[in-house]
Coordinates of C-alpha atoms in Angstrom, one line a residue:
M852 CA -5.5 21.0 7.5
D853 CA -7.3 21.0 4.2
L854 CA -5.7 18.3 2.0
G855 CA -7.4 19.4 -1.1
L856 CA -8.9 16.0 -1.8
K857 CA -12.5 17.0 -2.0
G858 CA -14.0 15.9 -5.3
R859 CA -10.8 14.0 -6.3
T860 CA -11.1 10.3 -7.3
A861 CA -8.9 7.8 -5.4
L862 CA -8.4 4.2 -6.3
I863 CA -7.2 2.3 -3.2
C864 CA -6.0 -1.2 -4.1
A865 CA -6.5 -4.2 -1.7
S866 CA -8.6 -2.0 0.6
T867 CA -11.0 -4.5 2.1
Q868 CA -8.9 -4.8 5.3
G869 CA -5.7 -3.7 7.0
L870 CA -3.7 -0.7 5.8
G871 CA -5.6 -0.5 2.5
E872 CA -8.9 -0.1 4.3
A873 CA -7.4 2.4 6.8
T874 CA -6.1 4.5 3.8
A875 CA -9.5 4.3 2.0
R876 CA -11.3 5.5 5.1
A877 CA -8.8 8.4 5.7
I878 CA -9.0 9.6 2.1
A879 CA -12.8 9.3 2.0
A880 CA -13.0 11.4 5.2
E881 CA -11.3 14.2 3.2
G882 CA -14.2 14.3 0.7
A883 CA -12.7 12.2 -2.1
N884 CA -14.6 9.7 -4.2
V885 CA -13.1 6.4 -3.2
V886 CA -12.9 3.1 -5.1
V887 CA -12.6 0.2 -2.6
C888 CA -11.5 -3.0 -4.2
G889 CA -10.5 -6.5 -3.2
R890 CA -11.1 -10.2 -4.1
S891 CA -14.2 -10.2 -1.9
G892 CA -16.8 -8.0 -3.7
E893 CA -19.1 -8.4 -0.7
Q894 CA -16.5 -7.0 1.7
A895 CA -15.6 -4.2 -0.7
R896 CA -19.2 -3.1 -1.1
A897 CA -19.8 -3.3 2.7
I898 CA -16.8 -1.0 3.4
A899 CA -17.8 1.4 0.5
A900 CA -21.3 1.6 2.0
E901 CA -19.9 3.1 5.2
L902 CA -18.0 5.8 3.4
P903 CA -19.5 9.1 2.1
N904 CA -19.0 8.6 -1.6
A905 CA -17.5 5.3 -2.5
E906 CA -17.9 2.2 -4.7
G907 CA -16.8 -1.4 -3.9
I908 CA -15.4 -3.5 -6.7
A909 CA -14.5 -7.2 -6.8
V910 CA -11.2 -7.8 -8.5
D911 CA -8.2 -10.1 -8.3
L912 CA -5.2 -7.9 -9.2
L913 CA -3.0 -10.9 -9.6
A914 CA -5.0 -12.1 -12.5
A915 CA -3.5 -11.2 -15.9
D916 CA -6.3 -8.9 -16.7
G917 CA -7.0 -7.7 -13.2
P918 CA -5.7 -4.2 -13.4
D919 CA -7.5 -3.5 -16.7
R920 CA -10.8 -4.8 -15.4
L921 CA -10.4 -2.7 -12.2
I922 CA -9.9 0.5 -14.2
A923 CA -12.7 -0.3 -16.6
A924 CA -15.1 -0.9 -13.6
T925 CA -14.3 2.4 -11.9
P926 CA -17.5 4.4 -12.0
K927 CA -17.6 7.0 -14.8
A928 CA -19.5 9.4 -12.5
F929 CA -16.4 9.6 -10.3
G930 CA -14.3 11.0 -13.1
P931 CA -10.7 10.2 -13.9
I932 CA -8.4 8.7 -11.3
D933 CA -6.4 11.4 -9.5
V934 CA -5.0 9.3 -6.7
L935 CA -3.7 5.7 -7.1
V936 CA -2.7 3.8 -3.9
L937 CA -0.8 0.6 -4.7
N938 CA -1.2 -2.2 -2.2
G939 CA -1.4 -5.9 -2.1
P940 CA -0.7 -9.1 -0.1
G941 CA 2.9 -9.9 0.7
P942 CA 4.5 -13.3 -0.1
E943 CA 4.8 -16.0 2.5
P944 CA 7.7 -15.9 4.9
G945 CA 10.9 -17.8 3.8
T946 CA 14.7 -17.6 3.7
A947 CA 16.8 -16.2 0.8
A948 CA 18.7 -19.5 0.6
D949 CA 15.6 -21.6 0.0
I950 CA 13.7 -19.6 -2.7
T951 CA 13.4 -20.9 -6.2
S952 CA 13.3 -19.2 -9.6
Q953 CA 9.5 -19.9 -9.5
D954 CA 9.3 -18.1 -6.2
V955 CA 11.1 -15.1 -7.6
T956 CA 8.7 -14.9 -10.6
A957 CA 5.7 -15.2 -8.2
A958 CA 7.0 -12.3 -6.1
V959 CA 7.5 -10.1 -9.1
D960 CA 4.0 -11.1 -10.4
A961 CA 2.5 -10.1 -7.1
L962 CA 4.5 -7.0 -6.1
V963 CA 5.6 -5.4 -9.4
R964 CA 3.6 -6.5 -12.5
P965 CA 0.0 -5.4 -11.5
Q966 CA 1.4 -2.1 -9.9
Q967 CA 3.2 -1.2 -13.1
R968 CA 0.1 -1.9 -15.2
L969 CA -2.1 0.2 -13.0
I970 CA 0.3 3.1 -13.3
A971 CA 0.4 2.7 -17.1
L972 CA -3.4 2.9 -17.2
T973 CA -3.7 6.0 -15.0
L974 CA -0.5 8.0 -15.3
P975 CA -1.2 9.5 -18.8
G976 CA -4.4 11.2 -17.5
M977 CA -2.7 12.5 -14.4
R978 CA 0.1 14.1 -16.5
E979 CA -2.3 15.6 -18.9
R980 CA -4.3 17.2 -16.1
G981 CA -1.2 18.4 -14.3
W982 CA -2.1 16.7 -11.0
G983 CA -1.7 13.2 -9.7
R984 CA -0.7 11.1 -6.7
I985 CA 0.8 7.7 -6.8
L986 CA 1.5 6.1 -3.4
A987 CA 2.7 2.6 -2.7
I988 CA 2.1 0.9 0.6
G989 CA 5.4 -0.8 1.1
S990 CA 7.3 -2.3 4.0
S991 CA 10.0 -1.2 6.4
G992 CA 11.9 -4.1 4.7
I993 CA 12.7 -1.6 1.9
A994 CA 14.7 0.4 4.3
A995 CA 16.2 -2.6 6.2
P996 CA 15.5 -6.0 4.8
L997 CA 13.5 -8.2 7.2
P998 CA 14.8 -11.6 8.3
G999 CA 12.7 -14.5 7.1
L1000 CA 10.9 -12.4 4.5
A1001 CA 13.2 -12.8 1.5
L1002 CA 10.5 -12.7 -1.2
S1003 CA 8.9 -9.7 0.2
N1004 CA 12.2 -7.9 0.5
L1005 CA 13.0 -8.8 -3.1
G1006 CA 9.7 -7.8 -4.7
R1007 CA 9.2 -4.6 -2.7
A1008 CA 12.7 -3.4 -3.4
A1009 CA 12.2 -3.9 -7.1
L1010 CA 9.0 -1.9 -7.0
A1011 CA 10.7 0.8 -4.9
G1012 CA 13.5 1.2 -7.5
Y1013 CA 10.9 1.5 -10.3
L1014 CA 8.9 4.1 -8.4
K1015 CA 11.9 6.2 -7.5
T1016 CA 12.9 6.3 -11.2
L1017 CA 9.4 7.2 -12.2
A1018 CA 9.1 10.0 -9.6
A1019 CA 11.9 11.9 -11.3
E1020 CA 10.4 11.5 -14.7
V1021 CA 6.9 12.9 -13.9
A1022 CA 7.7 15.4 -11.1
A1023 CA 7.5 18.4 -13.5
D1024 CA 4.0 17.3 -14.6
G1025 CA 2.5 17.7 -11.1
V1026 CA 2.5 14.0 -10.3
T1027 CA 4.1 12.8 -7.1
V1028 CA 5.3 9.2 -6.5
N1029 CA 6.0 8.1 -3.0
L1030 CA 6.1 5.0 -0.8
L1031 CA 4.8 4.8 2.8
L1032 CA 6.6 2.1 4.7
P1033 CA 4.7 0.5 7.7
G1034 CA 6.6 -1.0 10.6
R1035 CA 4.6 -3.2 13.0
I1036 CA 1.1 -2.0 12.5
G1037 CA -1.7 -3.9 14.3
T1038 CA -3.2 -5.7 11.3
E1039 CA -4.2 -9.3 10.4
R1040 CA -1.0 -9.5 8.3
V1041 CA 1.2 -8.7 11.3
A1042 CA -0.8 -11.2 13.4
R1043 CA -0.1 -13.9 10.8
L1044 CA 3.6 -13.1 10.8
D1045 CA 3.7 -13.2 14.6
A1046 CA 1.9 -16.6 14.5
A1047 CA 4.4 -17.9 11.9
A1048 CA 7.4 -16.8 14.0
A1049 CA 5.8 -18.4 17.0
K1050 CA 5.5 -21.7 15.1
R1051 CA 9.1 -21.6 14.0
T1052 CA 10.5 -20.9 17.4
G1053 CA 8.1 -22.9 19.6
R1054 CA 6.8 -19.9 21.5
S1055 CA 3.3 -18.4 21.8
P1056 CA 2.1 -15.6 19.5
S1057 CA 1.8 -13.3 22.4
E1058 CA 5.4 -13.9 23.5
V1059 CA 6.5 -13.1 19.9
A1060 CA 4.4 -9.9 19.9
D1061 CA 5.8 -8.8 23.3
E1062 CA 9.3 -9.3 22.1
S1063 CA 8.6 -7.4 18.9
R1064 CA 7.1 -4.5 20.9
R1065 CA 10.3 -4.2 22.9
T1066 CA 12.3 -3.5 19.7
I1067 CA 10.0 -0.5 18.8
P1068 CA 11.0 2.8 20.5
A1069 CA 7.4 3.8 20.7
G1070 CA 6.8 0.6 22.7
R1071 CA 3.7 -0.6 20.8
Y1072 CA 2.3 -1.6 17.5
G1073 CA 0.9 1.2 15.3
R1074 CA -2.8 1.7 14.8
P1075 CA -4.1 1.4 11.2
E1076 CA -5.7 4.8 11.4
E1077 CA -2.3 6.4 12.2
F1078 CA -1.0 4.9 9.0
G1079 CA -4.1 6.0 7.0
A1080 CA -3.6 9.6 8.2
A1081 CA 0.0 9.6 6.9
A1082 CA -1.2 8.2 3.6
A1083 CA -3.9 10.8 3.2
F1084 CA -1.4 13.6 3.8
L1085 CA 1.0 12.3 1.1
C1086 CA -1.9 12.1 -1.3
G1087 CA -3.0 15.7 -0.7
D1088 CA -2.1 19.2 -1.9
P1089 CA 0.1 20.1 1.0
A1090 CA 2.5 17.3 0.0
S1091 CA 2.9 18.5 -3.5
Y1092 CA 6.7 19.0 -3.0
I1093 CA 7.3 15.6 -1.6
T1094 CA 8.1 13.0 -4.3
G1095 CA 10.5 10.1 -4.8
T1096 CA 10.4 9.6 -1.0
A1097 CA 10.0 6.5 1.2
L1098 CA 8.4 7.7 4.4
R1099 CA 8.4 5.3 7.4
C1100 CA 5.5 5.0 9.7
D1101 CA 7.1 2.6 12.2
G1102 CA 7.3 4.1 15.7
G1103 CA 11.1 4.4 15.3
L1104 CA 11.6 0.7 14.5
V1105 CA 14.2 1.2 11.7
R1106 CA 17.2 2.9 13.4
S1107 CA 18.8 4.5 10.4
L1108 CA 17.8 8.0 9.2

């Protein structure tokens, strides 16, 4: 299937590892110009060097001027940004009863503020050109809040509400806005969550992972490249009539429709 991404410019946030990296690789394989970014410029440049036409940029999106600096650093030769993939690190595990107002502010600052600013900087051009893709890498916690991840549930749900509202406002301009919700994908983030659960319960990380796999109908953790393929599809031409949607890539983990 031709996704129509050849020659497009895609900015993939937090793409030096995990799901962001997998998404960058999948979109690059479709012939897009890809901007890889992360706090480690060395790692961003190393990944970009492995892709057909990519640039690696060092940026901390949680810094107040991070989104503006990232957009300013995007190579002019790539042209305007057509595809914006929103991604970033999730907050630390914790219970809803124990969070503070400072924790809430930090969750919004990490999971909503930079994303909104990046959209504000790129959306006008997309609307003017009549084509654009905004995709947020979310969490299955948006569909079914995850125990022990209160701040992630809070911040990601806030972003999802904003994006759903935005999707309806820009659909007629040829811009789609969607979320892709991972379940248990085999990334470093999931390994850290398994290790944290093991510490809380006095078990080994492997025991926690085995128990987690038993809750997944597919019987395994997903592979990052499987997630990347789904992301690339949602960013392509064939998905032009899919917008305002939260698609799960979770092996059947969430049991609701």
